[in-house]
Short mmCIF file of C-alpha atoms and ligand atoms in Angstrom, two decimals:
data_model
loop_
_atom_site.label_atom_id
_atom_site.label_comp_id
_atom_site.label_asym_id
_atom_site.label_seq_id
_atom_site.Cartn_x
_atom_site.Cartn_y
_atom_site.Cartn_z
CA MET A 1188 18.64 -12.46 -3.83
CA THR A 1189 20.57 -12.16 -0.61
CA HIS A 1190 17.74 -10.50 1.29
CA CYS A 1191 14.41 -11.93 2.19
CA ALA A 1192 11.22 -10.36 0.82
CA ILE A 1193 7.63 -10.85 1.87
CA ALA A 1194 5.11 -9.34 -0.55
CA ILE A 1195 1.65 -8.49 0.72
CA ASP A 1196 -0.87 -7.29 -1.85
CA GLY A 1197 -4.57 -6.63 -1.69
CA PRO A 1198 -7.30 -4.02 -1.95
CA SER A 1199 -7.50 -0.94 0.23
CA GLY A 1200 -8.80 -1.43 3.75
CA ALA A 1201 -7.97 -5.13 4.01
CA GLY A 1202 -5.64 -4.39 6.93
CA LYS A 1203 -2.44 -4.73 4.90
CA SER A 1204 -0.49 -1.93 6.52
CA THR A 1205 -1.40 -2.79 10.13
CA LEU A 1206 -0.70 -6.48 9.59
CA ALA A 1207 2.41 -6.02 7.46
CA LYS A 1208 3.84 -3.61 10.03
CA ALA A 1209 3.17 -6.04 12.88
CA ALA A 1210 4.65 -8.96 10.92
CA ALA A 1211 7.76 -6.92 10.07
CA LYS A 1212 8.26 -6.09 13.74
CA GLU A 1213 7.88 -9.74 14.71
CA LEU A 1214 10.41 -10.84 12.08
CA GLY A 1215 12.82 -7.91 12.48
CA PHE A 1216 12.31 -6.93 8.82
CA LEU A 1217 11.85 -3.44 7.37
CA TYR A 1218 8.23 -2.53 6.65
CA VAL A 1219 7.75 -0.77 3.32
CA ASP A 1220 4.37 0.84 2.60
CA THR A 1221 4.40 1.42 -1.16
CA GLY A 1222 0.95 3.04 -1.15
CA ALA A 1223 2.55 5.91 0.81
CA ILE A 1224 4.89 6.54 -2.12
CA TYR A 1225 1.96 6.78 -4.58
CA ARG A 1226 0.15 8.98 -2.08
CA THR A 1227 3.13 11.35 -2.01
CA VAL A 1228 2.98 11.68 -5.80
CA GLY A 1229 -0.79 12.26 -5.54
CA LEU A 1230 -0.23 14.98 -2.94
CA ALA A 1231 2.40 16.64 -5.13
CA ALA A 1232 -0.06 16.70 -8.05
CA LEU A 1233 -2.81 18.25 -5.92
CA ARG A 1234 -0.44 20.87 -4.54
CA ARG A 1235 0.47 21.87 -8.09
CA ASP A 1236 -3.19 22.04 -9.07
CA LEU A 1237 -2.75 19.25 -11.58
CA SER A 1238 -5.45 16.75 -12.36
CA PRO A 1239 -4.08 13.49 -10.86
CA SER A 1240 -5.33 11.66 -13.96
CA ASP A 1241 -3.40 13.89 -16.37
CA GLU A 1242 -1.12 11.46 -18.22
CA THR A 1243 1.04 14.30 -19.55
CA ALA A 1244 1.31 16.77 -16.68
CA VAL A 1245 1.81 14.23 -13.86
CA PRO A 1246 4.76 12.39 -15.48
CA ALA A 1247 6.24 15.77 -16.47
CA MET A 1248 6.29 16.79 -12.80
CA LEU A 1249 8.13 13.65 -11.61
CA PRO A 1250 11.74 14.70 -12.29
CA GLU A 1251 11.17 17.82 -10.15
CA LEU A 1252 10.03 15.82 -7.15
CA VAL A 1253 12.33 14.82 -4.33
CA ILE A 1254 10.56 11.90 -2.67
CA THR A 1255 12.31 10.09 0.13
CA ALA A 1256 11.30 7.64 2.82
CA GLY A 1257 12.90 7.57 6.22
CA TYR A 1258 12.50 5.50 9.35
CA GLY A 1259 12.16 7.07 12.78
CA PRO A 1260 13.38 5.51 16.02
CA ASP A 1261 9.82 4.12 16.29
CA GLY A 1262 10.54 2.13 13.11
CA LEU A 1263 7.68 3.94 11.34
CA GLN A 1264 7.99 4.90 7.71
CA HIS A 1265 7.89 8.65 7.16
CA MET A 1266 7.47 10.17 3.70
CA TYR A 1267 9.18 13.36 2.65
CA LEU A 1268 8.32 15.58 -0.30
CA GLN A 1269 10.95 18.20 -1.13
CA GLY A 1270 12.28 17.62 2.40
CA GLU A 1271 8.92 18.23 4.11
CA ASP A 1272 7.52 15.44 6.29
CA VAL A 1273 4.17 14.67 4.60
CA THR A 1274 3.41 11.49 6.55
CA GLU A 1275 0.19 13.00 7.97
CA ALA A 1276 -0.80 15.01 4.89
CA ILE A 1277 -0.87 11.96 2.60
CA ARG A 1278 -3.60 10.35 4.73
CA GLN A 1279 -6.22 12.96 3.76
CA HIS A 1280 -9.23 11.67 1.90
CA ALA A 1281 -8.53 13.76 -1.22
CA VAL A 1282 -5.04 12.27 -1.37
CA SER A 1283 -6.39 8.70 -1.34
CA ASP A 1284 -8.34 9.48 -4.47
CA ALA A 1285 -5.41 11.30 -6.11
CA ALA A 1286 -3.07 8.38 -5.30
CA SER A 1287 -5.43 5.93 -6.93
CA ARG A 1288 -5.51 8.11 -10.05
CA VAL A 1289 -1.77 8.79 -10.38
CA SER A 1290 -1.07 5.11 -9.77
CA ALA A 1291 -2.98 4.23 -12.96
CA ILE A 1292 -0.46 6.18 -15.07
CA PRO A 1293 2.20 3.77 -16.45
CA ALA A 1294 4.97 6.40 -16.39
CA VAL A 1295 4.36 6.96 -12.67
CA ARG A 1296 4.57 3.24 -11.97
CA ASP A 1297 7.80 2.89 -13.97
CA TYR A 1298 9.31 5.83 -12.15
CA LEU A 1299 8.59 4.37 -8.71
CA LEU A 1300 9.59 0.81 -9.54
CA GLU A 1301 13.32 1.29 -8.98
CA MET A 1302 12.78 3.05 -5.66
CA GLN A 1303 10.74 0.10 -4.39
CA ARG A 1304 13.22 -2.50 -5.63
CA ARG A 1305 16.07 -0.64 -3.95
CA PHE A 1306 14.46 -1.13 -0.53
CA ALA A 1307 14.27 -4.88 -1.13
CA ALA A 1308 17.85 -5.05 -2.43
CA GLU A 1309 19.17 -3.37 0.71
CA HIS A 1310 17.01 -4.87 3.46
CA ASP A 1311 14.89 -7.84 4.49
CA VAL A 1312 11.44 -6.42 3.82
CA VAL A 1313 7.77 -6.88 4.33
CA MET A 1314 6.42 -4.77 1.48
CA ASP A 1315 2.76 -4.02 0.95
CA GLY A 1316 0.98 -2.68 -2.11
CA ARG A 1317 -1.01 -3.85 -5.10
CA ASP A 1318 1.58 -5.29 -7.48
CA ILE A 1319 4.45 -6.30 -5.20
CA GLY A 1320 4.15 -10.05 -5.79
CA THR A 1321 3.29 -9.66 -9.49
CA VAL A 1322 5.57 -6.85 -10.72
CA VAL A 1323 7.85 -5.23 -8.14
CA LEU A 1324 9.25 -8.36 -6.45
CA PRO A 1325 8.19 -11.37 -8.55
CA ASP A 1326 10.90 -13.43 -6.81
CA ALA A 1327 9.73 -12.65 -3.26
CA GLN A 1328 10.11 -15.71 -1.02
CA VAL A 1329 6.63 -15.25 0.42
CA LYS A 1330 3.60 -13.78 -1.34
CA ILE A 1331 0.30 -13.13 0.35
CA PHE A 1332 -2.91 -11.77 -1.11
CA LEU A 1333 -4.77 -10.17 1.75
CA THR A 1334 -8.40 -9.33 1.23
CA ALA A 1335 -11.80 -8.98 2.90
CA ALA A 1336 -15.34 -8.32 1.67
CA PRO A 1337 -15.92 -4.65 0.69
CA GLU A 1338 -18.54 -4.28 3.47
CA ALA A 1339 -16.07 -5.49 6.11
CA ARG A 1340 -13.39 -3.12 4.84
CA ALA A 1341 -15.80 -0.17 4.76
CA ARG A 1342 -16.99 -1.03 8.28
CA ARG A 1343 -13.42 -0.98 9.62
CA ARG A 1344 -12.75 2.38 7.99
CA TYR A 1345 -16.04 3.73 9.37
CA ASP A 1346 -15.21 2.57 12.91
CA GLU A 1347 -11.70 4.02 12.61
CA LEU A 1348 -13.06 7.47 11.65
CA LEU A 1349 -15.63 7.43 14.45
CA ALA A 1350 -12.93 6.43 16.94
CA ARG A 1351 -10.95 9.47 15.81
CA GLY A 1352 -13.99 11.66 16.46
CA GLN A 1353 -14.52 12.34 12.75
CA GLU A 1354 -17.82 12.32 10.94
CA ALA A 1355 -18.47 9.35 8.70
CA ASP A 1356 -21.21 7.97 6.51
CA PHE A 1357 -21.07 4.22 5.99
CA GLU A 1358 -22.72 4.19 2.55
CA THR A 1359 -20.34 6.87 1.23
CA ILE A 1360 -17.33 4.94 2.52
CA LEU A 1361 -18.60 1.71 1.00
CA ALA A 1362 -19.11 3.44 -2.36
CA ASP A 1363 -15.55 4.84 -2.15
CA VAL A 1364 -14.10 1.41 -1.32
CA LYS A 1365 -15.88 -0.12 -4.32
CA ALA A 1366 -14.85 2.70 -6.66
CA ARG A 1367 -11.18 2.38 -5.66
CA ASP A 1368 -11.34 -1.42 -5.99
CA HIS A 1369 -12.74 -1.04 -9.46
CA ARG A 1370 -10.08 1.46 -10.50
CA ASP A 1371 -7.22 -0.53 -8.95
CA THR A 1372 -8.30 -3.83 -10.53
CA HIS A 1373 -9.33 -2.54 -13.95
CA ARG A 1374 -6.45 -0.25 -14.82
CA ALA A 1375 -4.22 -1.36 -17.68
CA ALA A 1376 -0.94 -0.78 -15.82
CA ALA A 1377 -0.14 -3.41 -13.17
CA PRO A 1378 -3.73 -3.97 -12.05
CA LEU A 1379 -4.40 -5.41 -8.61
CA ARG A 1380 -4.54 -9.18 -8.93
CA GLN A 1381 -3.42 -12.18 -6.96
CA ALA A 1382 -0.09 -13.64 -8.12
CA PRO A 1383 -0.51 -17.32 -9.05
CA ASP A 1384 1.95 -18.29 -6.31
CA ALA A 1385 0.44 -16.05 -3.60
CA VAL A 1386 -1.39 -17.46 -0.61
CA LEU A 1387 -4.89 -16.02 -0.15
CA LEU A 1388 -5.75 -14.66 3.28
CA ASP A 1389 -9.35 -13.45 3.65
CA THR A 1390 -9.84 -11.52 6.88
CA THR A 1391 -13.60 -10.89 6.56
CA GLN A 1392 -14.35 -13.13 9.53
CA LEU A 1393 -11.16 -12.48 11.48
CA ASP A 1394 -10.27 -9.79 13.98
CA LEU A 1395 -6.86 -8.17 14.02
CA GLU A 1396 -5.32 -10.71 16.39
CA GLY A 1397 -6.68 -13.66 14.41
CA SER A 1398 -5.51 -12.13 11.12
CA LEU A 1399 -1.99 -11.58 12.44
CA ALA A 1400 -1.75 -15.12 13.81
CA ARG A 1401 -2.83 -16.49 10.43
CA LEU A 1402 -0.44 -14.21 8.54
CA LEU A 1403 2.52 -15.21 10.69
CA SER A 1404 1.73 -18.87 10.34
CA ILE A 1405 1.59 -18.53 6.52
CA ILE A 1406 4.92 -16.69 6.55
CA LYS A 1407 6.54 -19.36 8.73
CA GLU A 1408 5.26 -22.12 6.47
CA GLN A 1409 6.48 -20.37 3.32
CA LEU A 1410 9.81 -18.88 4.38
CA PRO A 1411 12.65 -21.08 3.22
CA HIS A 1412 14.33 -22.77 6.18
CA GLU A 1413 18.07 -23.12 6.25
O1 DC B 2520 -2.45 1.30 0.03
P1 DC B 2520 -2.91 2.73 -0.16
O2 DC B 2520 -4.39 2.93 -0.02
O3 DC B 2520 -2.14 3.69 0.68
O4 DC B 2520 -2.56 3.07 -1.70
C1 DC B 2520 -2.90 4.28 -2.30
C2 DC B 2520 -3.17 4.08 -3.77
O5 DC B 2520 -1.95 3.73 -4.44
C3 DC B 2520 -4.17 2.98 -4.11
O6 DC B 2520 -5.33 3.49 -4.71
C4 DC B 2520 -3.49 2.07 -5.10
C5 DC B 2520 -2.14 2.65 -5.33
N1 DC B 2520 -1.06 1.70 -5.17
C6 DC B 2520 -0.63 1.03 -6.28
O7 DC B 2520 -1.18 1.22 -7.36
N2 DC B 2520 0.42 0.17 -6.20
C7 DC B 2520 1.03 -0.06 -5.03
N3 DC B 2520 2.05 -0.91 -4.97
C8 DC B 2520 0.57 0.59 -3.85
C9 DC B 2520 -0.49 1.45 -3.96
#
């Protein structure tokens, strides 16, 4: 592998995207959010009125989809579906659920595998997801499993929604976090699990600054030095 890859896996709400993005900026690597790709497939299913769990209809739709990722001058990853910028649309609550469901379909995972590997073949990447260290990039130079207690993750999500002026109910969010964890870890296809060679980073007791400092120090320890 001529390029360097840092794989960051973990459950939803552990701070993966914020931390991976910040680490990528610090290192000058490309940040790849693979959840956004699954979210785009979930959105496409919803827009076609398909059940996101339909193991026949969802894979049948895939060849018709034109899914691309682009990077703006801000370095942020934008997702496009049939040419439309869906970066905002894929963050809706209904799309989170749909993404979790489509991602359990093996044919969807197979279809997206090549796209993810292409990013890593062409760039130095910090890639976040659920199966990056285990399946997508098993040879990544650095693997990190980033997690936090479900209550801490739900609390962060709750605070984030309130800060945006949206209504939120903590118990509902916590139940959602647990349901998605269960689905992501118990599915047959590439379930969320820590790779044996991944370093565990638990951010339950850390704030953002502390988590980033810890993440960068793990990366520096693990990255091969010339
Ligand atoms: O990280 P996220 O919440 O944006 O991911 C959305 C869904 O996609 C999540 O429920 C799990 C799934 N996913 C996956 O199965 N594999 C990945 N590499 C990334 C995300």
